C-alpha angles and dihedrals in degrees: 000000000000089000089057091052091049092048096050099035091234091282120146093234091048092050090050091051093048091047091050092049092050093045094048090044090057098040097034126242102292101169144026088251090057091049090047089054090051093049093047091049090050091050091049090052091051091049089052090050091051094048091049093049089050091051090050092050091050090054093044094058096047119105089238112022120206098241093198089060091044091052092046093050094045090050091048091051090050092050092049092046090052091052096042098096090058091059092074109059117172113280096026096109132096126312102065100091092267123116112235133158092209110120123222089243087081089070099030093052103035094160092056091048091048090051092050091048091049091050089053091050092049091051091047090052090050089051091051090052091050090050091057091050092060088221108141094194093053090045092054092049092049092046090053090051089050090051090051090052090051091048095049090053091048092052094053106030105028127073116239122243117262120216092198 
């Protein structure tokens, strides 16, 4: 339960989204509205991950980082990375009237997706360890490795933007 609070930031909207994801995950996505809720929750989680990574980068490049913020952000990234595989239940892809950039390969190649998610979690754990060491250079190296893990997943499992 504490993971749920950390993921949603204790906001009412976040709790509703997490509850909907859990409920639909148990009952199965029965409707387009249920799938829309899943996709929107997933998008909110990715936005949170992006905001947290940005906050961490801002601290990393300061002359005197606030190590409590660095530790908090690294822990948040690790929590989100751990939960990431649950954001893609079967049937939550395209074709239900909801815009999503998730490619079908997520569900057709579950082992590859699980490996990519595990790599992200490993890199997030490395980042958390670097944050506790208060070594800015190590933190920057680990953050770069985390970014590469994110990018490799985006290249394989996320649709590219179309300008047309």
